[in-house]
CSV table of C-alpha atoms in Angstrom, one decimal:
chain,number,residue,atom,x,y,z
F,10,UNK,CA,146.0,175.4,158.3
F,11,UNK,CA,149.2,175.3,160.4
F,12,UNK,CA,148.8,175.7,164.1
F,13,UNK,CA,151.7,176.2,166.5
F,14,UNK,CA,151.5,175.8,170.3
F,15,UNK,CA,154.3,176.9,172.6
F,16,UNK,CA,154.9,175.6,176.1
F,17,UNK,CA,157.6,175.5,178.8
F,18,UNK,CA,157.9,179.1,179.7
F,19,UNK,CA,158.2,180.2,183.4
F,20,UNK,CA,160.2,182.0,186.0
F,21,UNK,CA,163.8,181.0,186.7
F,22,UNK,CA,166.9,182.5,188.4
F,23,UNK,CA,169.8,183.9,186.5
F,24,UNK,CA,172.1,181.0,185.5
F,25,UNK,CA,169.3,178.6,185.4
F,26,UNK,CA,167.8,176.6,182.5
F,27,UNK,CA,164.5,176.2,180.7
F,28,UNK,CA,163.3,174.2,177.7
F,29,UNK,CA,160.7,175.6,175.4
F,30,UNK,CA,158.6,173.4,173.1
F,31,UNK,CA,156.6,174.2,170.0
F,32,UNK,CA,154.1,171.6,168.8
F,33,UNK,CA,153.0,172.0,165.2
F,34,UNK,CA,149.8,170.5,163.6
F,35,UNK,CA,151.8,169.4,160.6
F,36,UNK,CA,155.5,169.0,159.8
F,37,UNK,CA,156.8,172.1,158.1
F,38,UNK,CA,160.3,172.8,156.6
F,39,UNK,CA,161.6,175.8,158.6
F,40,UNK,CA,161.0,176.5,162.2
F,41,UNK,CA,162.3,179.0,164.7
F,42,UNK,CA,162.0,181.3,167.7
F,43,UNK,CA,161.6,185.0,168.1
F,44,UNK,CA,161.2,187.0,171.4
F,45,UNK,CA,159.8,190.3,172.4
F,46,UNK,CA,160.6,192.2,175.6
F,47,UNK,CA,158.3,194.9,177.0
F,48,UNK,CA,158.7,198.1,175.0
F,49,UNK,CA,161.1,196.5,172.5
F,50,UNK,CA,160.9,195.2,169.0
F,51,UNK,CA,160.4,191.5,168.3
F,52,UNK,CA,163.8,189.9,167.6
F,53,UNK,CA,165.1,186.7,166.0
F,54,UNK,CA,166.5,184.1,168.4
F,55,UNK,CA,167.1,180.8,166.6
F,56,UNK,CA,166.0,178.8,163.5
F,57,UNK,CA,166.4,175.2,162.2
F,58,UNK,CA,165.8,173.5,158.8
F,59,UNK,CA,164.0,170.3,158.0
F,60,UNK,CA,166.8,167.8,158.6
F,61,UNK,CA,168.2,169.7,161.6
F,62,UNK,CA,171.7,170.1,160.0
F,63,UNK,CA,171.4,173.9,159.6
F,64,UNK,CA,170.9,176.1,162.7
F,65,UNK,CA,171.0,179.8,163.2
F,66,UNK,CA,171.3,181.9,166.4
F,67,UNK,CA,171.5,185.5,167.3
F,68,UNK,CA,174.9,186.4,168.7
F,69,UNK,CA,173.8,187.1,172.2
F,70,UNK,CA,172.5,183.5,172.7
F,71,UNK,CA,175.2,181.5,171.0
F,72,UNK,CA,176.8,179.0,173.3
F,73,UNK,CA,173.8,179.2,175.7
F,74,UNK,CA,170.8,178.3,173.6
F,75,UNK,CA,170.3,175.1,171.5
F,76,UNK,CA,167.5,174.6,168.9
F,77,UNK,CA,166.5,171.1,167.9
F,78,UNK,CA,163.5,169.3,166.4
F,79,UNK,CA,161.7,166.0,166.5
F,80,UNK,CA,159.9,165.4,163.3
F,81,UNK,CA,158.1,162.3,164.6
F,82,UNK,CA,156.5,164.6,167.3
F,83,UNK,CA,156.2,167.6,165.0
F,84,UNK,CA,157.9,169.6,167.6
F,85,UNK,CA,160.8,172.1,167.8
F,86,UNK,CA,162.6,172.8,171.1
F,87,UNK,CA,164.7,175.6,172.4
F,88,UNK,CA,167.0,174.6,175.3
F,89,UNK,CA,168.1,177.7,177.2
F,90,UNK,CA,171.0,177.4,179.6
F,91,UNK,CA,172.9,180.1,181.6
F,92,UNK,CA,169.9,182.4,181.4
F,93,UNK,CA,170.3,186.1,182.0
F,94,UNK,CA,167.8,188.7,183.0
F,95,UNK,CA,168.1,190.2,179.6
F,96,UNK,CA,166.6,187.0,178.2
F,97,UNK,CA,163.3,187.9,179.8
F,98,UNK,CA,160.7,188.2,177.0
F,99,UNK,CA,157.7,186.5,175.4
F,100,UNK,CA,159.0,183.8,173.2
F,101,UNK,CA,157.2,183.1,169.9
F,102,UNK,CA,157.4,180.0,167.8
F,103,UNK,CA,157.5,180.6,164.0
F,104,UNK,CA,157.3,178.3,161.0
F,105,UNK,CA,157.3,178.6,157.2
F,106,UNK,CA,156.9,176.2,154.3
F,107,UNK,CA,159.8,177.6,152.3
F,108,UNK,CA,163.3,176.0,152.6
F,109,UNK,CA,165.2,179.2,152.0
F,110,UNK,CA,164.1,182.3,153.9
F,111,UNK,CA,165.7,185.2,155.6
F,112,UNK,CA,165.3,183.8,159.1
F,113,UNK,CA,166.2,187.0,161.0
F,114,UNK,CA,163.4,188.9,159.3
F,115,UNK,CA,160.1,188.7,161.0
F,116,UNK,CA,158.0,189.1,157.9
F,117,UNK,CA,159.7,186.0,156.3
F,118,UNK,CA,157.7,183.7,158.5
F,119,UNK,CA,154.0,183.0,157.8
F,120,UNK,CA,152.9,181.0,160.8
F,121,UNK,CA,153.2,182.0,164.5
F,122,UNK,CA,152.3,180.6,167.9
F,123,UNK,CA,150.6,182.5,170.7
F,124,UNK,CA,153.8,183.1,172.7
F,125,UNK,CA,155.1,181.9,176.1
F,126,UNK,CA,156.5,184.1,178.8
F,127,UNK,CA,160.1,183.6,180.0
F,128,UNK,CA,161.1,185.6,183.1
F,129,UNK,CA,164.7,185.4,184.5
F,130,UNK,CA,165.2,187.0,187.9
F,131,UNK,CA,168.4,188.4,189.3
């Protein structure tokens, strides 16, 4: 069984930074992040492959967010800089054993964390 535990969420001012962490019970090939704001659909944020040489981001976070992973720690990170109020959401860690998946599609991922709240104030 694969378990994912997110941490690092909190309240920050617009323009500030926050780093999310997702610790996995085992190493798994594909890992990523989704987010869901109140009243909105869950949306793809970022993803990374096993070696870390392939990363994917939604357009609205490119240049501001950076995804990385530490295989020794079985952990994926999401460094969020220049945060905006529209980044406010519950952020979910996701993982899958497959090496080639449609990362932007929620149903492509088979393992999910419980979520961590990120709130960006004006």
